[in-house]
Short mmCIF file of N, CA and C in Angstrom, two decimals:
data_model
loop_
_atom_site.label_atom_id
_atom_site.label_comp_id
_atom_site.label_asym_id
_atom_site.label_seq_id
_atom_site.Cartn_x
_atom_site.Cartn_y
_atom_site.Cartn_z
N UNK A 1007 40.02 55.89 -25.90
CA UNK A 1007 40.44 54.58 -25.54
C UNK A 1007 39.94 53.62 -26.59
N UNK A 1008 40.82 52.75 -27.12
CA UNK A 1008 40.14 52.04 -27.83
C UNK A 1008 39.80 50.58 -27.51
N UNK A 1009 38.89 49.69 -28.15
CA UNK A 1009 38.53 48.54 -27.62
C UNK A 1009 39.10 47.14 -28.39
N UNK A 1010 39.91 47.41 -29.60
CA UNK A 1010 40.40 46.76 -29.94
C UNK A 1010 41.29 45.59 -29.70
N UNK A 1011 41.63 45.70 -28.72
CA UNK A 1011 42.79 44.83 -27.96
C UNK A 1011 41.40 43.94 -27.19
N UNK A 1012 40.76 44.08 -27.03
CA UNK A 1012 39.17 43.42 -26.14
C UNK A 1012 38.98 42.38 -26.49
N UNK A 1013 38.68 42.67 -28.36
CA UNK A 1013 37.92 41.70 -28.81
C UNK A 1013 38.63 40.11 -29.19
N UNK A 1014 39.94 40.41 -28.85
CA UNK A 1014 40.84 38.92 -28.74
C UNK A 1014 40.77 38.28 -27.47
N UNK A 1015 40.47 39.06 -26.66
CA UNK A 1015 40.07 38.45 -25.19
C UNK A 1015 39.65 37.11 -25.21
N UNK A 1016 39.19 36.22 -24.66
CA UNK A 1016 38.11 35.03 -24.39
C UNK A 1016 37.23 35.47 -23.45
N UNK A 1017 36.12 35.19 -23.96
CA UNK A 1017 34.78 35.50 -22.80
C UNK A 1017 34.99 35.13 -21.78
N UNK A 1018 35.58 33.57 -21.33
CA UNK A 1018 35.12 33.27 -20.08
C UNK A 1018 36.56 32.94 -19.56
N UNK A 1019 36.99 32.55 -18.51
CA UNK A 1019 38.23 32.18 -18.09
C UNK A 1019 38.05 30.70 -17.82
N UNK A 1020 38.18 29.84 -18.88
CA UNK A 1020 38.61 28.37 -18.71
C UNK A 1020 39.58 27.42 -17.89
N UNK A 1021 39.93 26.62 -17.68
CA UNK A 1021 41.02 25.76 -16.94
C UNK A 1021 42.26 25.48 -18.06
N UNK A 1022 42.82 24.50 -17.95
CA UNK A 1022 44.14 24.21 -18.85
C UNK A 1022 42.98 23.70 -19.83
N UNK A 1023 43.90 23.76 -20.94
CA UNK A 1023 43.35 23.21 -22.14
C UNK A 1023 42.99 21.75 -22.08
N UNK A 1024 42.09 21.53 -22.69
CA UNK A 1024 41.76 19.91 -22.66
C UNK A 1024 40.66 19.78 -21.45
N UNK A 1025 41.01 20.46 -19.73
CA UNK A 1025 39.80 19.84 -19.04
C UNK A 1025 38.66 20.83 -19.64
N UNK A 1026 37.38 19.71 -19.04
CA UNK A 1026 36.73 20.14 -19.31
C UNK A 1026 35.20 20.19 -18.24
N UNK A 1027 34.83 20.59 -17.54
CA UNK A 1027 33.15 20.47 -16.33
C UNK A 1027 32.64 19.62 -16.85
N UNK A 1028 31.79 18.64 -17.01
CA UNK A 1028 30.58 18.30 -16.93
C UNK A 1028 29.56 19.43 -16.87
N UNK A 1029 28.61 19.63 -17.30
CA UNK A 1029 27.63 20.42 -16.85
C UNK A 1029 26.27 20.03 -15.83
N UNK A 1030 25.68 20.72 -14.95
CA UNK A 1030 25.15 19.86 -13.82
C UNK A 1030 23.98 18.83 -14.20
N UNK A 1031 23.59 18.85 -15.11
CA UNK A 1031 22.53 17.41 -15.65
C UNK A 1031 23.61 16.44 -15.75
N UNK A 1032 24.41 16.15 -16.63
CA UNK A 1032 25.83 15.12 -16.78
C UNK A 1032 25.86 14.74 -15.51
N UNK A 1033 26.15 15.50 -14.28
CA UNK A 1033 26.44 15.26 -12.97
C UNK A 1033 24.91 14.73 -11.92
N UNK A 1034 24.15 15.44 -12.59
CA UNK A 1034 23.07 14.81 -12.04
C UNK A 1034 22.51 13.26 -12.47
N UNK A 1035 22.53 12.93 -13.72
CA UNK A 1035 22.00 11.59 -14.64
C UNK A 1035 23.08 10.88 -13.63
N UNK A 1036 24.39 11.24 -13.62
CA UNK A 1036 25.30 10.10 -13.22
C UNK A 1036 25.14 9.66 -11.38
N UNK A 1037 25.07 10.59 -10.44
CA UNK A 1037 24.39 10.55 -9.28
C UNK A 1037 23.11 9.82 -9.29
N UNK A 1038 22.50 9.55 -10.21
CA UNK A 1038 20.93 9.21 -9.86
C UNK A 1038 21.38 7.58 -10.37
N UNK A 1039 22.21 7.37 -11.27
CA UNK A 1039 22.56 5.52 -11.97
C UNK A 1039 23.27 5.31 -10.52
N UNK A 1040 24.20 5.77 -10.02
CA UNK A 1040 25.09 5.56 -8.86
C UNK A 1040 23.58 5.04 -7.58
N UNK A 1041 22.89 5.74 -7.35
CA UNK A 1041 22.14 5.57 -6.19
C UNK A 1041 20.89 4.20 -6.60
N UNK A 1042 20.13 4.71 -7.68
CA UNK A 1042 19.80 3.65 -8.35
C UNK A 1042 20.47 1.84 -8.11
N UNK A 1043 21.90 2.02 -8.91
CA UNK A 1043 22.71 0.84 -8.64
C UNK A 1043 22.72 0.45 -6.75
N UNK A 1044 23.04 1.03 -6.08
CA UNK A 1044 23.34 0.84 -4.68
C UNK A 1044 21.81 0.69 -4.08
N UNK A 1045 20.51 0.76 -4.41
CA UNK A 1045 19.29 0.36 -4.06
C UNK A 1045 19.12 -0.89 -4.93
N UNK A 1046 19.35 -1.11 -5.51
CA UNK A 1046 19.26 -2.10 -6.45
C UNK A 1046 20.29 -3.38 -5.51
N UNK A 1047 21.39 -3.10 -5.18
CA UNK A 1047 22.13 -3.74 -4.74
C UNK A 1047 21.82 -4.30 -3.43
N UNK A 1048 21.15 -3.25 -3.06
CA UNK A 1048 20.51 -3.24 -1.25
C UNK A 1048 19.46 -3.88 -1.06
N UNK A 1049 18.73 -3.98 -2.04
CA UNK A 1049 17.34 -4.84 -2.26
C UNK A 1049 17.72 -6.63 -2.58
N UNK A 1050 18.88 -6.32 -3.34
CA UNK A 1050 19.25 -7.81 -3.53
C UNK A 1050 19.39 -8.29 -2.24
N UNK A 1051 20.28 -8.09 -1.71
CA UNK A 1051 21.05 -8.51 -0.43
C UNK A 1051 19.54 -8.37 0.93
N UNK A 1052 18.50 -7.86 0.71
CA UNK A 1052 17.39 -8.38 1.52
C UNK A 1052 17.01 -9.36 1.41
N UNK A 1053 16.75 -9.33 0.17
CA UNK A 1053 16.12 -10.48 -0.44
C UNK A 1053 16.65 -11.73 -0.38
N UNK A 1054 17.74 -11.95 -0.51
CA UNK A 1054 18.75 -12.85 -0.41
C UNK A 1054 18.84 -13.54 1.11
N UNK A 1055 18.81 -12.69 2.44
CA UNK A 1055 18.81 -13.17 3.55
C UNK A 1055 17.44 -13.14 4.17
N UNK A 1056 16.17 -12.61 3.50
CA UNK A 1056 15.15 -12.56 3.98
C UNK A 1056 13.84 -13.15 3.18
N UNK A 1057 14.44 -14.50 2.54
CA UNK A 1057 13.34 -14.97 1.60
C UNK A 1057 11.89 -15.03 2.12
N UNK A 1058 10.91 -14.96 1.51
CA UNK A 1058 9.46 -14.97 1.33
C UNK A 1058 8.89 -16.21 1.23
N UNK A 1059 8.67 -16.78 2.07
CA UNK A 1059 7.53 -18.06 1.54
C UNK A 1059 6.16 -18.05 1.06
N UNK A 1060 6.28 -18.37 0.11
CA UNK A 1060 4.27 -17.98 -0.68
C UNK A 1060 3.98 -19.06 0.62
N UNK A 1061 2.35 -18.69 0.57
CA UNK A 1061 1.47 -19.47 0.98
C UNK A 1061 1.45 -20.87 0.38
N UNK A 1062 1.42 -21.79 1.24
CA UNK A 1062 1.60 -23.40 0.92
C UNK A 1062 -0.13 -23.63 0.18
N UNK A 1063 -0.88 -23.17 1.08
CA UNK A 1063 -2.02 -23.08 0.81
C UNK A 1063 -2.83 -22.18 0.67
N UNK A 1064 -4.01 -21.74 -0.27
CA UNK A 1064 -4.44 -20.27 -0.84
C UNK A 1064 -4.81 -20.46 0.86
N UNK A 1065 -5.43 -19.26 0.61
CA UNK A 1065 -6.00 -19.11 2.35
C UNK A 1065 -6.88 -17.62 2.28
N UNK A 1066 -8.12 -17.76 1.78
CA UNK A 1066 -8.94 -16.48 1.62
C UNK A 1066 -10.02 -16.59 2.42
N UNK A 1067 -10.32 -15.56 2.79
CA UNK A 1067 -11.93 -15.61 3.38
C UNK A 1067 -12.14 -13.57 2.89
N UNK A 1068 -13.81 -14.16 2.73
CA UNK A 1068 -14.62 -13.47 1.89
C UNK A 1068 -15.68 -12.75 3.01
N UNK A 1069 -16.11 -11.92 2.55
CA UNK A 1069 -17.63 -11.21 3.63
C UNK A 1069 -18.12 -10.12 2.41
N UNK A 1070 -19.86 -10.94 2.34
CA UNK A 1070 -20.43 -9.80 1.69
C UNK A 1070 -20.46 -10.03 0.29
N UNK A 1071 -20.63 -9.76 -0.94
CA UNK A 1071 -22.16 -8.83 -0.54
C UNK A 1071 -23.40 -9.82 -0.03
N UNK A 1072 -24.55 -9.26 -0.42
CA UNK A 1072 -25.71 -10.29 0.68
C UNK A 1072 -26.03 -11.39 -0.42
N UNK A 1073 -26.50 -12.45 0.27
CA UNK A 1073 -26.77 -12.82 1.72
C UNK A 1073 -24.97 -12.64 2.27
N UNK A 1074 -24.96 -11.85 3.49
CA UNK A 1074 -23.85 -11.11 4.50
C UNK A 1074 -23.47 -12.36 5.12
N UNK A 1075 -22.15 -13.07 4.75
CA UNK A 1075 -21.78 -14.26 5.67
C UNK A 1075 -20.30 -14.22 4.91
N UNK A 1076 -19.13 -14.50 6.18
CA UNK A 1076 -18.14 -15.32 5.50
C UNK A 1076 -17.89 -16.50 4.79
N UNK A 1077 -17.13 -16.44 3.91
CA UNK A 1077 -16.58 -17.08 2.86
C UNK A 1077 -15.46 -17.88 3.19
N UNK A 1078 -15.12 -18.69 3.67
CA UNK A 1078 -13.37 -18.98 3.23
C UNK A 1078 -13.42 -20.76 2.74
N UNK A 1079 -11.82 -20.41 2.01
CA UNK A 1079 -11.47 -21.34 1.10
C UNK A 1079 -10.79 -22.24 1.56
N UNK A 1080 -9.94 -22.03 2.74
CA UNK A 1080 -9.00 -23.07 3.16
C UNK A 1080 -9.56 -23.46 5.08
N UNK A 1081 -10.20 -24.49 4.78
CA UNK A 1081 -11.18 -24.60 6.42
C UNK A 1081 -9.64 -25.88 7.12
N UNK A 1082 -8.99 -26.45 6.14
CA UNK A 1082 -7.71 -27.12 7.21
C UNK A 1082 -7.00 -26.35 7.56
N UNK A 1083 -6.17 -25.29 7.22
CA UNK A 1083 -5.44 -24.70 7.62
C UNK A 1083 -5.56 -22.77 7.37
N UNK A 1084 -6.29 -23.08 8.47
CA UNK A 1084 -7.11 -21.52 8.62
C UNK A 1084 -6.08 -20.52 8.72
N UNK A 1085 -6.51 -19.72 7.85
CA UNK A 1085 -5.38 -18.42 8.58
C UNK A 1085 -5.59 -16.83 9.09
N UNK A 1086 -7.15 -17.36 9.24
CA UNK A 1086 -8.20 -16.32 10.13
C UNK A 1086 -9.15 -16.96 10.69
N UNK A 1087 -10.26 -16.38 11.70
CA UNK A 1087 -10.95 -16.46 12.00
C UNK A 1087 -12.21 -15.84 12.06
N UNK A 1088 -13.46 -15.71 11.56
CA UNK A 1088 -14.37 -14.73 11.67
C UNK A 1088 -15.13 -14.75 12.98
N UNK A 1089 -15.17 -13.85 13.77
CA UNK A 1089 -15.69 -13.32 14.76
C UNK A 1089 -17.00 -12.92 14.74
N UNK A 1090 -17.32 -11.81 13.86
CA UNK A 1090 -18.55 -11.52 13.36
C UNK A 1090 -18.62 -10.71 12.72
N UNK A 1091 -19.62 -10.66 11.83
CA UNK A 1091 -19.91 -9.18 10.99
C UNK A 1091 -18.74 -8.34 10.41
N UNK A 1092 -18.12 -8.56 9.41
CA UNK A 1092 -17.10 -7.07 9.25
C UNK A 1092 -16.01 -7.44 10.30
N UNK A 1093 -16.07 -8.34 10.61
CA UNK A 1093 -14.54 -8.77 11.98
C UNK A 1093 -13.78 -10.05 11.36
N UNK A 1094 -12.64 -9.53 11.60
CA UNK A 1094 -11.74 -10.64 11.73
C UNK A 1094 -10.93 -10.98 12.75
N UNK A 1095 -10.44 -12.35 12.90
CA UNK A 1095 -8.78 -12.50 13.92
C UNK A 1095 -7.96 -13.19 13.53
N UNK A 1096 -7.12 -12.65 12.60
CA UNK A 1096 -5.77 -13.72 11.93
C UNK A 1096 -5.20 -14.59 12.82
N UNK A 1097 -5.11 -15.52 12.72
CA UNK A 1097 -4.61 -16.69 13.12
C UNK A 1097 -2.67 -17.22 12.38
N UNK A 1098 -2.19 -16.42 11.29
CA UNK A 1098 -0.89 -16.76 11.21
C UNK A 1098 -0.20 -15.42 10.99
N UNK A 1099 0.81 -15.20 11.27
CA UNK A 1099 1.61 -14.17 10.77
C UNK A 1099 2.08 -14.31 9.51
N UNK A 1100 1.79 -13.10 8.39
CA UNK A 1100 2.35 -13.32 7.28
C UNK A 1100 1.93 -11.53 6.51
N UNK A 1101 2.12 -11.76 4.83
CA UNK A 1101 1.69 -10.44 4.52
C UNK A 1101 0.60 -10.96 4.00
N UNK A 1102 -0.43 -10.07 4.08
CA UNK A 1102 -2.08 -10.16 3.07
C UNK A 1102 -2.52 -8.96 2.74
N UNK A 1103 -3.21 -9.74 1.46
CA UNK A 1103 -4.24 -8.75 1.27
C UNK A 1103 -5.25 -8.14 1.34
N UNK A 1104 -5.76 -7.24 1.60
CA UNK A 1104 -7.23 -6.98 2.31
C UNK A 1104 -7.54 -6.22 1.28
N UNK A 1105 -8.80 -6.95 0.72
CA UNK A 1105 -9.19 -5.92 -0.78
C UNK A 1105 -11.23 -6.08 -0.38
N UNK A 1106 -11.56 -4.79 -1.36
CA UNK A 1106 -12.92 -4.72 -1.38
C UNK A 1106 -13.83 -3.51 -2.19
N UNK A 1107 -14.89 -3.60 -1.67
CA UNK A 1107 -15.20 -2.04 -2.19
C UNK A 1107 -16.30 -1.66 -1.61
N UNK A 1108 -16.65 -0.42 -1.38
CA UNK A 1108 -17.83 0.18 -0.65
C UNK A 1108 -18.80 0.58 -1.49
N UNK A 1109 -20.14 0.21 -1.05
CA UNK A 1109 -21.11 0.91 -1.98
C UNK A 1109 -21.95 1.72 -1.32
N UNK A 1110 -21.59 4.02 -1.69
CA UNK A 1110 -21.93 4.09 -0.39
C UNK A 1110 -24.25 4.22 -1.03
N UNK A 1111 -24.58 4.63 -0.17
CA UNK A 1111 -26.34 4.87 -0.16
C UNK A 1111 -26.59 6.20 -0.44
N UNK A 1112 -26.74 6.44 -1.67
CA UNK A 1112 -26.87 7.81 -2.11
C UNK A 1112 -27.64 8.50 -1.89
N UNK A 1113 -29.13 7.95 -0.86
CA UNK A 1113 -29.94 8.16 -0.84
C UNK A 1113 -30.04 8.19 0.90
N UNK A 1114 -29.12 8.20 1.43
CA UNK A 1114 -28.97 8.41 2.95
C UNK A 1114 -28.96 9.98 3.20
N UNK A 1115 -29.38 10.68 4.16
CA UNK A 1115 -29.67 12.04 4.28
C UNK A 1115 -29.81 12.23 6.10
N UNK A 1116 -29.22 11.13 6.65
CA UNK A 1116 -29.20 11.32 8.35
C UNK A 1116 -27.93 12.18 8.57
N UNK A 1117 -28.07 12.38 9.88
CA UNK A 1117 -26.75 13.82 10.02
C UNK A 1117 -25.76 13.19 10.04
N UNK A 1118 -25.60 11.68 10.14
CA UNK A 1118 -23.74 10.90 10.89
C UNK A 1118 -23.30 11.31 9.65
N UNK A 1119 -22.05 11.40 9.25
CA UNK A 1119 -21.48 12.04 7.84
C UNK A 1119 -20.81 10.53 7.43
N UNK A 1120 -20.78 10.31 6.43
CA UNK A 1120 -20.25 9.10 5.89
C UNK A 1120 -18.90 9.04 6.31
N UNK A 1121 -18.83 7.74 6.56
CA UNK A 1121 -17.18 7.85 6.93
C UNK A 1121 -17.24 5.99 7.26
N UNK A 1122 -16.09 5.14 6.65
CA UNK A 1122 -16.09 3.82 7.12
C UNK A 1122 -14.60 3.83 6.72
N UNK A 1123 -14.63 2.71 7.79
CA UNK A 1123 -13.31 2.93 8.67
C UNK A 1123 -12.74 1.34 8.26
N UNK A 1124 -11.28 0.99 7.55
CA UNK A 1124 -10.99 -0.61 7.82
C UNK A 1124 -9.83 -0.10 9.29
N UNK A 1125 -10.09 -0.93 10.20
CA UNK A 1125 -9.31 -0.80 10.86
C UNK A 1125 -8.45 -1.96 11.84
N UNK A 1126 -7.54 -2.00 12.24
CA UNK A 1126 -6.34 -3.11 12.75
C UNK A 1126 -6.45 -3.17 14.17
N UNK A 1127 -6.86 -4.01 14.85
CA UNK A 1127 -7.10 -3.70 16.40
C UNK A 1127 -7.88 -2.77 16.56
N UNK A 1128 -7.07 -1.35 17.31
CA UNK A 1128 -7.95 -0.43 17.40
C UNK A 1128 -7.51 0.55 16.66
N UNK A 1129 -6.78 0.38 15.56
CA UNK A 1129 -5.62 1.42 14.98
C UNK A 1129 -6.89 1.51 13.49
N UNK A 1130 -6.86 2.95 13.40
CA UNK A 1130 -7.59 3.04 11.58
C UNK A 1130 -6.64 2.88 10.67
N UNK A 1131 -6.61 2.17 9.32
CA UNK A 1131 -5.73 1.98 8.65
C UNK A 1131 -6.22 2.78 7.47
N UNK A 1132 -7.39 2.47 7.16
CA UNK A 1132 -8.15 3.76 5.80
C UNK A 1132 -9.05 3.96 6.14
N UNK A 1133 -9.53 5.33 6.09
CA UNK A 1133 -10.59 5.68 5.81
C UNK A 1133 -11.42 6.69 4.73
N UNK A 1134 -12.31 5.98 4.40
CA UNK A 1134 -12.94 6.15 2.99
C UNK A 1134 -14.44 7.36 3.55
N UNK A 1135 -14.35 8.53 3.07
CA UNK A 1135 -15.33 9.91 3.25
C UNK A 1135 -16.25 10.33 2.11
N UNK A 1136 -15.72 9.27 0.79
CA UNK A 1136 -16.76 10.08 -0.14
C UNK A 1136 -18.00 9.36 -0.75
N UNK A 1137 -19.27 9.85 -0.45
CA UNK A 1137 -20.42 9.03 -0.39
C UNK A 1137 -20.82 9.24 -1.71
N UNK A 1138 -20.19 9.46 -2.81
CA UNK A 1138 -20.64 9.92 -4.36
C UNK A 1138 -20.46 8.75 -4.89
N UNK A 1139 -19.50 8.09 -4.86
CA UNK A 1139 -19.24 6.83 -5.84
C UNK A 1139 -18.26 5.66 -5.05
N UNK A 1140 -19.17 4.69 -5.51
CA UNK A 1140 -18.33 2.88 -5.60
C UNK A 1140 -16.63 3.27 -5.00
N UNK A 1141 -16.34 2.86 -3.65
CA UNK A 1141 -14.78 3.23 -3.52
C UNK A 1141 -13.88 1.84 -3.35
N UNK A 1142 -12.71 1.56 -3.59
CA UNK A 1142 -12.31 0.73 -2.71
C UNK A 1142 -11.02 0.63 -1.79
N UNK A 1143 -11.42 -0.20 -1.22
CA UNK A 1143 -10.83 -0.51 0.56
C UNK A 1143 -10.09 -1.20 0.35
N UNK A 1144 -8.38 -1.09 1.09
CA UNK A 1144 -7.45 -2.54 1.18
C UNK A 1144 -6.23 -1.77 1.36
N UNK A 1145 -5.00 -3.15 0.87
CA UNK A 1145 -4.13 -2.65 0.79
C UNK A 1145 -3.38 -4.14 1.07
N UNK A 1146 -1.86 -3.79 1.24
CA UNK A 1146 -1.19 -4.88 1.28
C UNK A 1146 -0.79 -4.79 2.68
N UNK A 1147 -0.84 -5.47 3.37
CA UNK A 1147 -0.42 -5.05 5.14
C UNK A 1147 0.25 -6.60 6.11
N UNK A 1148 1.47 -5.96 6.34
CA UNK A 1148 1.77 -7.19 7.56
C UNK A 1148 0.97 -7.72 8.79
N UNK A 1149 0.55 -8.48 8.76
CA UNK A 1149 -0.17 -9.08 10.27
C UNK A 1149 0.64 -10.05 10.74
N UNK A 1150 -0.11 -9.89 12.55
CA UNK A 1150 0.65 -10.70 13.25
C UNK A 1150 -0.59 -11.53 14.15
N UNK A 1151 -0.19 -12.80 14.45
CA UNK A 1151 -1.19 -13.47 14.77
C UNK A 1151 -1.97 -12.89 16.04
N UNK A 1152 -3.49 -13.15 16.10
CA UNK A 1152 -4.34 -12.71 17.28
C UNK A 1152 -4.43 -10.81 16.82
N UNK A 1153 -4.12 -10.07 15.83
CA UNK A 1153 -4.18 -8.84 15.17
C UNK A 1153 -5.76 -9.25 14.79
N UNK A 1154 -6.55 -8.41 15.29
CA UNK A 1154 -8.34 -8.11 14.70
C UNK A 1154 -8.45 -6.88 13.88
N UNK A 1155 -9.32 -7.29 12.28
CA UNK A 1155 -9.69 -6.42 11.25
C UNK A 1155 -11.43 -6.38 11.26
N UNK A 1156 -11.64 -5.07 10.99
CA UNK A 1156 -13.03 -5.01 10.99
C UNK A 1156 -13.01 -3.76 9.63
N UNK A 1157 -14.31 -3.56 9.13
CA UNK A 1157 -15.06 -2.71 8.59
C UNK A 1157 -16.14 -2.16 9.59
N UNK A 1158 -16.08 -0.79 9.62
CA UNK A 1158 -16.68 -0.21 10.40
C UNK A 1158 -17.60 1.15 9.49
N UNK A 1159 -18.48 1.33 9.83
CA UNK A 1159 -19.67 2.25 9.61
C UNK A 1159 -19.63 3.30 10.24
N UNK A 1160 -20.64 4.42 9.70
CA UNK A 1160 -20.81 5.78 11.23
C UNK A 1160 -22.24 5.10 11.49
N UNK A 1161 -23.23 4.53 10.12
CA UNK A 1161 -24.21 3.61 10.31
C UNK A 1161 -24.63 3.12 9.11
N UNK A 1162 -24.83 2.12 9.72
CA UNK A 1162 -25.47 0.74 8.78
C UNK A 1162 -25.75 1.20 7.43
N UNK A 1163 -27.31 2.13 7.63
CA UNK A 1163 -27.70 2.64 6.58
C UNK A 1163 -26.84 3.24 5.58
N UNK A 1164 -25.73 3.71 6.00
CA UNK A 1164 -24.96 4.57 4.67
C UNK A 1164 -24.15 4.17 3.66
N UNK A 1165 -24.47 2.38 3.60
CA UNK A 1165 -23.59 1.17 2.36
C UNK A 1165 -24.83 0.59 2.02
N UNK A 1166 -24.91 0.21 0.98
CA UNK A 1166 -25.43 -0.67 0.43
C UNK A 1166 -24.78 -1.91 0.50
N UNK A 1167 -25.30 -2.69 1.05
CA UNK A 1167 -24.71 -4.19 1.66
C UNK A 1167 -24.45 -5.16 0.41
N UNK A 1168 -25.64 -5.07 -0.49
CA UNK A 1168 -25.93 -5.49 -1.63
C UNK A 1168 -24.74 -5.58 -2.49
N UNK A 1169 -23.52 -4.56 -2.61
CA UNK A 1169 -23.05 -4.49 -3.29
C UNK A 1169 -21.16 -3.58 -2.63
N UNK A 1170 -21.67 -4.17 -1.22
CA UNK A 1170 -20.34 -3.90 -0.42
C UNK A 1170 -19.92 -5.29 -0.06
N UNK A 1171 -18.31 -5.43 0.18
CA UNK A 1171 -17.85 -6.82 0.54
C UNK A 1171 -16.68 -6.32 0.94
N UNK A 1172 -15.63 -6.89 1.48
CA UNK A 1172 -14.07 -6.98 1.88
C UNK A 1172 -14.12 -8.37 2.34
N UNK A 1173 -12.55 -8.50 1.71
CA UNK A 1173 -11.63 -9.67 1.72
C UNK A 1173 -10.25 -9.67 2.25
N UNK A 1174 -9.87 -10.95 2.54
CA UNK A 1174 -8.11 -11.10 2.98
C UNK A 1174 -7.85 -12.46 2.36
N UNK A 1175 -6.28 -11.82 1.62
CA UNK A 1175 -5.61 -13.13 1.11
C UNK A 1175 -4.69 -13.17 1.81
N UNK A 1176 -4.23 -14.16 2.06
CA UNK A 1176 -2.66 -14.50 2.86
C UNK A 1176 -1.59 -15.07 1.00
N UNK A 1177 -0.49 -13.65 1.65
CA UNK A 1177 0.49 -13.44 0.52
C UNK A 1177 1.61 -14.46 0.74
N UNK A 1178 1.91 -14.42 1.75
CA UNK A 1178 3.73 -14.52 2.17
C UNK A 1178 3.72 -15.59 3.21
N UNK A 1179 4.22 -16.00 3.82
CA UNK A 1179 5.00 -15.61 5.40
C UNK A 1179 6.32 -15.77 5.44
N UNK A 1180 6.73 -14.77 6.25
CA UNK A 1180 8.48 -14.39 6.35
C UNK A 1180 8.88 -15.55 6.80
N UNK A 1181 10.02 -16.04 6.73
CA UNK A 1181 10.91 -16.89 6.68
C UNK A 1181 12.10 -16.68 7.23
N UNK A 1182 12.23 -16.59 8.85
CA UNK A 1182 14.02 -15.66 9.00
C UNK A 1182 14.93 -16.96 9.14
N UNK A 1183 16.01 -16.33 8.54
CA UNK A 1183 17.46 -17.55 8.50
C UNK A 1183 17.85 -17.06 10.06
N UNK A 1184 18.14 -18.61 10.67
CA UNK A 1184 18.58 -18.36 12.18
C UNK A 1184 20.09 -19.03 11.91
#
């Protein structure tokens, strides 16, 4: 048998002349601009009916390091309240920031295992476990008025106060078109 007649063959079986596949990256790059564009588009159109009002007025309050006492900047138009110690009670609805850092006591050796807690009411929002090094605490988070924030301990002893603090800025407040 011979194989001669074979080697005019074409390897693969193509379509009509001229089309041609894409190959699946081509098809993939172009799916990802397509979805891209339509988030892009979708974000506009939030934005657009759901504008953001900055804060009219800064509005921070501070706790820590020692001497251990709140801080705040805007005493006319409060937009928390300190309760006590490591506590808060927002007073406006808006977005803030809750920033800080822990310093844990390297030199603590009681059995409670390190562990401090920021938490929202009674809800934990982070919690921070590693007693080796300087961490920090926060985040960007919606509140709603009469919502209580605290910093919480397993105990006292296992921060250095000296060089622990948390804060809240008021970012935003939403603005809905009626």
């Amino acid at each position: 048998m011979s194989l001669s007649h074979m080697e005019d063959m074409p390897v693969s079986h193509s379509g009509p002349q001229g089309t041609h596949r894409p190959p699946w990256k081509q098809w993939f790059l172009y799916s990802t601009i397509v979805i891209l564009l339509f988030l892009c588009s979708f974000s506009t159109l939030i934005l657009t009916f759901l504008p953001l009002k900055t804060a009219s007025e800064p509005c921070v309050a501070k706790f820590g390091p020692l001497p251990s006492k709140w801080h705040m900047t805007s005493p006319k138009l409060p937009c928390v309240n300190n309760t006590a110690d490591w506590n808060l009670k927002i007073l406006r609805n808006g977005l803030y920031l809750i920033y800080g850092q822990v310093a844990p006591n390297t030199t603590y050796k009681e059995p409670a295992p390190f562990e401090v807690r920021l938490c929202k009411n009674k809800d934990v929002i982070q919690t921070l476990t590693n007693n080796s090094t300087i961490q920090n605490v926060g985040g960007t988070y919606e509140l709603d008025a009469g919502d209580t924030l605290h910093l919480k301990f397993n105990d006292e002893h296992q921060v250095l106060k000296n060089n622990t603090y948390w804060g809240i800025l008021l970012l935003t407040n939403p603005q809905f078109i009626s």
